[in-house]
Coordinates of C-alpha atoms in Angstrom, one line a residue:
X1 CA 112.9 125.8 121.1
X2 CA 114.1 123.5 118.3
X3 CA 111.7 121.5 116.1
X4 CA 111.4 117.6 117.7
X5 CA 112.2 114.7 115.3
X6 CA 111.3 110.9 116.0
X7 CA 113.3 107.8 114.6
X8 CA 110.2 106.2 112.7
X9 CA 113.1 103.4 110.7
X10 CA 111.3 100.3 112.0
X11 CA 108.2 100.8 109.8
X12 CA 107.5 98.3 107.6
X13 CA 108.5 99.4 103.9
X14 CA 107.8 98.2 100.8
X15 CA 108.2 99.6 97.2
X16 CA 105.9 98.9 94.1
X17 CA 107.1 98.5 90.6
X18 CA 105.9 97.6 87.4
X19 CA 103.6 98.9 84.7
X20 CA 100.4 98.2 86.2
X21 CA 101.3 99.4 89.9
X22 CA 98.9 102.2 89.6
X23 CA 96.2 100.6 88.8
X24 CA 96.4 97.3 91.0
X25 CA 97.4 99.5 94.3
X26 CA 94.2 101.7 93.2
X27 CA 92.4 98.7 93.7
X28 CA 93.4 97.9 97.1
X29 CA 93.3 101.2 98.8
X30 CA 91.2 104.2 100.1
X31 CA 92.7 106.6 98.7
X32 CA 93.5 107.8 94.7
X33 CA 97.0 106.5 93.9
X34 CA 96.8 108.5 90.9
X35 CA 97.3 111.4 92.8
X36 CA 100.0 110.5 95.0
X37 CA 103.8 112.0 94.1
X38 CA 106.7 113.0 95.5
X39 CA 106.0 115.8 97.6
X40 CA 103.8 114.7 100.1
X41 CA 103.0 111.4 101.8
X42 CA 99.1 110.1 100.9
X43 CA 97.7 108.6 104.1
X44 CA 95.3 105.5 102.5
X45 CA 94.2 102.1 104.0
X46 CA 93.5 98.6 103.1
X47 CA 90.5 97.0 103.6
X48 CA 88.7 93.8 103.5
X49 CA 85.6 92.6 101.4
X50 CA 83.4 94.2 104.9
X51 CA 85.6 97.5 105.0
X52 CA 87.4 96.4 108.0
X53 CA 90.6 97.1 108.3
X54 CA 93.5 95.3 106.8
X55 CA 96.4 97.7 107.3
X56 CA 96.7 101.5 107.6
X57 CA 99.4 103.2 105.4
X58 CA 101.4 106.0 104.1
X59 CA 102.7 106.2 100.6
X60 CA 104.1 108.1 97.7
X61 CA 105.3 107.9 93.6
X62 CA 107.8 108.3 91.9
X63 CA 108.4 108.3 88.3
X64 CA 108.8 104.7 88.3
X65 CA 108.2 103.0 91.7
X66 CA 105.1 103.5 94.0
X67 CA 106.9 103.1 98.1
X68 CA 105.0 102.3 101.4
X69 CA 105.4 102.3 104.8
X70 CA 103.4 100.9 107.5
X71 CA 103.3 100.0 111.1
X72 CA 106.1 97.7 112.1
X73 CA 103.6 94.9 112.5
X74 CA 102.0 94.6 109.6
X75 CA 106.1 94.0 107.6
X76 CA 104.9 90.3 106.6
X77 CA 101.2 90.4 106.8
X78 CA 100.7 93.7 104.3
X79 CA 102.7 91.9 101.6
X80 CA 101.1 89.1 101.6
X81 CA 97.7 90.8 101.5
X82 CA 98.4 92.7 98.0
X83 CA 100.6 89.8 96.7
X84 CA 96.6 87.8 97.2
X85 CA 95.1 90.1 94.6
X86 CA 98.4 89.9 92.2
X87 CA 96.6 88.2 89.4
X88 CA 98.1 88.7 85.9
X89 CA 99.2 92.4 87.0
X90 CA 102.9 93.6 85.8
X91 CA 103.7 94.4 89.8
X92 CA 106.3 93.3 91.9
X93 CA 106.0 93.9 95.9
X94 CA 109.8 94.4 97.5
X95 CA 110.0 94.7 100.7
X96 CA 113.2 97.4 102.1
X97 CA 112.2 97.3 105.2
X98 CA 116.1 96.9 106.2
X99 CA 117.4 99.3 102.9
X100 CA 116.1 102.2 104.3
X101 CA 115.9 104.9 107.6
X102 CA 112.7 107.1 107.8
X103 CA 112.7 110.1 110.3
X104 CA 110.1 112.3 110.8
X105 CA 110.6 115.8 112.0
X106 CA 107.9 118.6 112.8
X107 CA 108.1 121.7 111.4
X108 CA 107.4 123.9 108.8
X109 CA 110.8 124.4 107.0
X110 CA 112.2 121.1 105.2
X111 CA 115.2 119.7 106.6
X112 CA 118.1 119.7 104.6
X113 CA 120.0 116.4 105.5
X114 CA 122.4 115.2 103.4
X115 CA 122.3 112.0 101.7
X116 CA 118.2 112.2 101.9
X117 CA 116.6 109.9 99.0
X118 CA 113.4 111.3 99.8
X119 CA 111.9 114.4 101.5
X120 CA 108.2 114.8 101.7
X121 CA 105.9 116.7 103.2
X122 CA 104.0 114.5 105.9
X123 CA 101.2 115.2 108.6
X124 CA 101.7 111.7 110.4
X125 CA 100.6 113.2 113.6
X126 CA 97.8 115.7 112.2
X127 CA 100.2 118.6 112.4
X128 CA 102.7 119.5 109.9
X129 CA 106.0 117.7 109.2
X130 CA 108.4 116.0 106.9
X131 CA 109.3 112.4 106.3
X132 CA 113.4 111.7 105.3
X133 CA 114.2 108.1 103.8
X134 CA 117.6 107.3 103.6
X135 CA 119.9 104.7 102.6
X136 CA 120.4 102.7 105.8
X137 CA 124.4 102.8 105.8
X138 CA 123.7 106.9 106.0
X139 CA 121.4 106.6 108.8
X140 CA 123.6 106.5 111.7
X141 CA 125.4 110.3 110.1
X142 CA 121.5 111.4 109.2
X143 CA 120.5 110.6 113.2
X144 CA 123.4 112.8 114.0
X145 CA 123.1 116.0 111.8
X146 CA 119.4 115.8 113.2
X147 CA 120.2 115.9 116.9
X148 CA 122.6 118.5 116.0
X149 CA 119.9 120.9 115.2
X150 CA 116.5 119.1 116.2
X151 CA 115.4 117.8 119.3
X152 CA 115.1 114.0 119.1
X153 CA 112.5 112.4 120.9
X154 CA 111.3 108.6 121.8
X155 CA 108.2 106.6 121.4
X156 CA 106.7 107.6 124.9
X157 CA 106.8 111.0 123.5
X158 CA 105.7 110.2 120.1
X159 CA 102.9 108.5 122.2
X160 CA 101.9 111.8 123.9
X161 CA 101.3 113.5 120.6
X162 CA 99.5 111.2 119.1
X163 CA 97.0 110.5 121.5
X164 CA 96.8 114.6 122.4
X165 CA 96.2 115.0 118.7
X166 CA 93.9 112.5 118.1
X167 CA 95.8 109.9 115.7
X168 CA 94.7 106.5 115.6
X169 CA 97.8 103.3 115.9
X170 CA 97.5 100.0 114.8
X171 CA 96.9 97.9 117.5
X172 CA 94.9 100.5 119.6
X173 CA 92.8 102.1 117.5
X174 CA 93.1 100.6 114.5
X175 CA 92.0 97.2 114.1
X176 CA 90.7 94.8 112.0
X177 CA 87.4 95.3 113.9
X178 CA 87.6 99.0 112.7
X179 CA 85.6 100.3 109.3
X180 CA 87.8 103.5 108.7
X181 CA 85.3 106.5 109.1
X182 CA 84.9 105.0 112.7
X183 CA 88.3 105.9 113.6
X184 CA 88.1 109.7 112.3
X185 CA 90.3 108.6 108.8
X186 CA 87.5 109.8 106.1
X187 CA 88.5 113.0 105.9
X188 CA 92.7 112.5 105.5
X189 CA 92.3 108.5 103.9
X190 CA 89.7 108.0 102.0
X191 CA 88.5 109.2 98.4
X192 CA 85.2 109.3 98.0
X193 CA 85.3 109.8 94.2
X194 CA 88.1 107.1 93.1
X195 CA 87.3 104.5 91.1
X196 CA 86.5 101.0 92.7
X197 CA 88.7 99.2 95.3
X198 CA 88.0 96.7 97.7
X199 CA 85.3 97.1 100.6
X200 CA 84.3 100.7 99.2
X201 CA 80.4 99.2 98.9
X202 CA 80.9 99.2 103.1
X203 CA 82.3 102.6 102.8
X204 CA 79.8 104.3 100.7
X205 CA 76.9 103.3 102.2
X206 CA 78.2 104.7 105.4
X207 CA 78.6 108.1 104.2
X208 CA 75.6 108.0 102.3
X209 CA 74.0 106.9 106.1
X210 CA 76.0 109.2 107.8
X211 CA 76.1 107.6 110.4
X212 CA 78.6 105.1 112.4
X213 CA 78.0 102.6 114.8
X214 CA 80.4 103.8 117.2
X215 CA 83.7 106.7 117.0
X216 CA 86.9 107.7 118.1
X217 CA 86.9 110.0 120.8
X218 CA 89.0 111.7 123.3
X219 CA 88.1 111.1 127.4
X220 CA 89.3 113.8 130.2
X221 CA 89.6 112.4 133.3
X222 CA 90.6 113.8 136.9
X223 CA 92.3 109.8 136.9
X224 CA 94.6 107.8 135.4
X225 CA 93.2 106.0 132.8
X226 CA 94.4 102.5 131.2
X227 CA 93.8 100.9 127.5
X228 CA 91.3 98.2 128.3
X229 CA 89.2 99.8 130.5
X230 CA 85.1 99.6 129.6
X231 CA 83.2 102.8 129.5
X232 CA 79.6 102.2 130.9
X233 CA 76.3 104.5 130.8
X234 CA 75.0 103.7 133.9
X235 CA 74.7 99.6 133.6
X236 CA 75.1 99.8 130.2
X237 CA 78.7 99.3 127.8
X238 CA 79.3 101.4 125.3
X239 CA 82.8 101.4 125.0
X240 CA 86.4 101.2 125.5
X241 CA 90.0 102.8 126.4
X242 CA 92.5 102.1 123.6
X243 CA 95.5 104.8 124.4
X244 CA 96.0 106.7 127.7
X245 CA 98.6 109.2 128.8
X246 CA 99.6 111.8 131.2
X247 CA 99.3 115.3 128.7
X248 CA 101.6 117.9 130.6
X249 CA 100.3 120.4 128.3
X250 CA 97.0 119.4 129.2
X251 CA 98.2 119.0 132.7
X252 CA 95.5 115.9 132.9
X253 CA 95.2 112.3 132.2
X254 CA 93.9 111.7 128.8
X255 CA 92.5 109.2 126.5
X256 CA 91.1 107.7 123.1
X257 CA 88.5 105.4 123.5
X258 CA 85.9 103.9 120.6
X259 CA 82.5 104.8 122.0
X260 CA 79.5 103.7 120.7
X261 CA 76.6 106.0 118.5
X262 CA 74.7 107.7 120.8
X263 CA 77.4 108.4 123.9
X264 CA 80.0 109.7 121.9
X265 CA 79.0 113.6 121.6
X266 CA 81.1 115.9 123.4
X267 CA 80.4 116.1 127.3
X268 CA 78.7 113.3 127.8
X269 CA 79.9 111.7 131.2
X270 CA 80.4 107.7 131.3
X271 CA 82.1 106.0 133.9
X272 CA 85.3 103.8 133.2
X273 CA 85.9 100.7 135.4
X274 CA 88.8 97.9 135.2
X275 CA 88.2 95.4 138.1
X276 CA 87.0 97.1 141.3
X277 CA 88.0 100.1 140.0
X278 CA 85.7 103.2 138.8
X279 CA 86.7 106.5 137.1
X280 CA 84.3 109.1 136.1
X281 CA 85.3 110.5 132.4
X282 CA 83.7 112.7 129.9
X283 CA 83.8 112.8 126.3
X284 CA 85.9 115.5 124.6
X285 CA 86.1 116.8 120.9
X286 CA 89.8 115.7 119.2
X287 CA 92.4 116.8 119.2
X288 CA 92.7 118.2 123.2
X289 CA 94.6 121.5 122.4
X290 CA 95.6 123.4 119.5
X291 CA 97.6 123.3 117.0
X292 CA 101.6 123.6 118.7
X293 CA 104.3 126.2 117.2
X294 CA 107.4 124.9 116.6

């Protein structure tokens, strides 16, 4: 069966120039900049002064430019929050949101498609892939030699994925409620031995705790679940439903949820309720399944 690809072009983009790019985007983020190039997307976040977060991204370098993409909500709001800390830094923030197509297909072999600016490495969904950027007046003939040889899927099945493999989205997930380890990023975000950026005093003292005040987990559930829904021990809250899908390959309904310290070990039964409504759940290690072929 052919290797799927998803159509990721609404993203928000925005490439990085000038001599002190490095440095000032080093400042902002979670993860080392300095080791970011041009075979492999680094997954890295942005964080306030309290280590919430800002905005969750990917990015990579290039001799000369440092580019970013992000969720498609956050086009406006990321730019303005690194133009904030732009002080007497040689940087310049462009966004080409509209220049450029991004796809991202699974596999192990890299797509050739021609007219590709970029092709990178790229485990956007915890599995491996590749991320294509292309000039936007190629993207229409790029969309086709795909199809030709991968299957393209939509965003309800980009959905599935994610939430069988665990990912966190902005706006589910990922908020700017969220400290980052709480969502399962430390291990594939955050650098732990990078010099100094913004809200890593929040982040350090949390792994030197170990300990979180609540996690992202997976719920099984003989019941259609909804985001939204509380997650109670006995009379007590200790939660919420933030994504929630059919899994075929499960054959279940499934969910993420962010459960607080203390209910969020694997098998631990809650109850989820919306309105009048009550759905025994437990608590399952992420991701649901293994690893697909492709």
């Amino acid at each position: 069966m052919a290797s799927p690809f998803f159509d990721l072009s609404l993203r928000a983009k925005l490439r990085l120039t000038g001599a002190d790019r490095i440095r000032f985007l080093s400042g902002q983020t979670t993860n080392d900049v300095r080791k970011a190039g041009t075979q492999a997307t680094q997954e890295s976040c942005v964080l306030n002064t309290k280590g919430h977060l800002d905005a969750h991204l990917f990015l990579f370098a290039t001799p000369n430019d440092i580019w970013i993409d992000s969720d498609r909500e956050m086009r406006e709001q990321l730019q303005v929050r690194l133009d904030r800390y732009i002080i007497a830094d040689d940087v310049t923030i462009e966004d080409v949101t509209d220049q450029f197509a991004l796809f991202h297909v699974l596999g192990e072999l890299e797509p050739k498609i021609a007219g590709a600016k970029f092709c990178l490495r790229s485990r956007r969904l915890g599995i491996n892939g590749w991320d294509v950027w292309l000039e936007s007046a190629a993207a229409e003939k790029a969309r086709s030699a795909l199809a030709a040889e991968y299957r393209k899927m939509d965003e309800s099945e980009w959905e599935v994925l994610r939430i069988e493999n665990g990912i966190p989205r902005w706006g589910r997930e990922l908020t700017p409620e969220i400290i980052p380890p709480e969502a399962n990023l430390a291990a594939c975000a955050i650098d732990y031995e990078k010099g100094c950026y913004i809200g890593q005093e929040v982040i350090s003292r949390m792994k030197m705790s170990g300990q979180t005040r609540q996690r992202l987990c997976g719920l099984a559930s003989e019941k259609a679940l909804v985001p939204g829904m509380e997650l109670r021990a006995e009379t007590k809250m200790v939660g919420h439903v933030t994504s929630a899908v059919f899994s075929k390959r499960v054959n279940a309904p499934i969910a993420l949820a962010m459960v607080k310290r203390g209910y969020n070990e694997a098998d631990t039964s809650l109850v989820a309720s919306v309105d009048d409504t009550r759905t025994s759940v437990r608590v399952v290690r992420l991701p649901f399944i293994g690893r697909p072929s492709h």
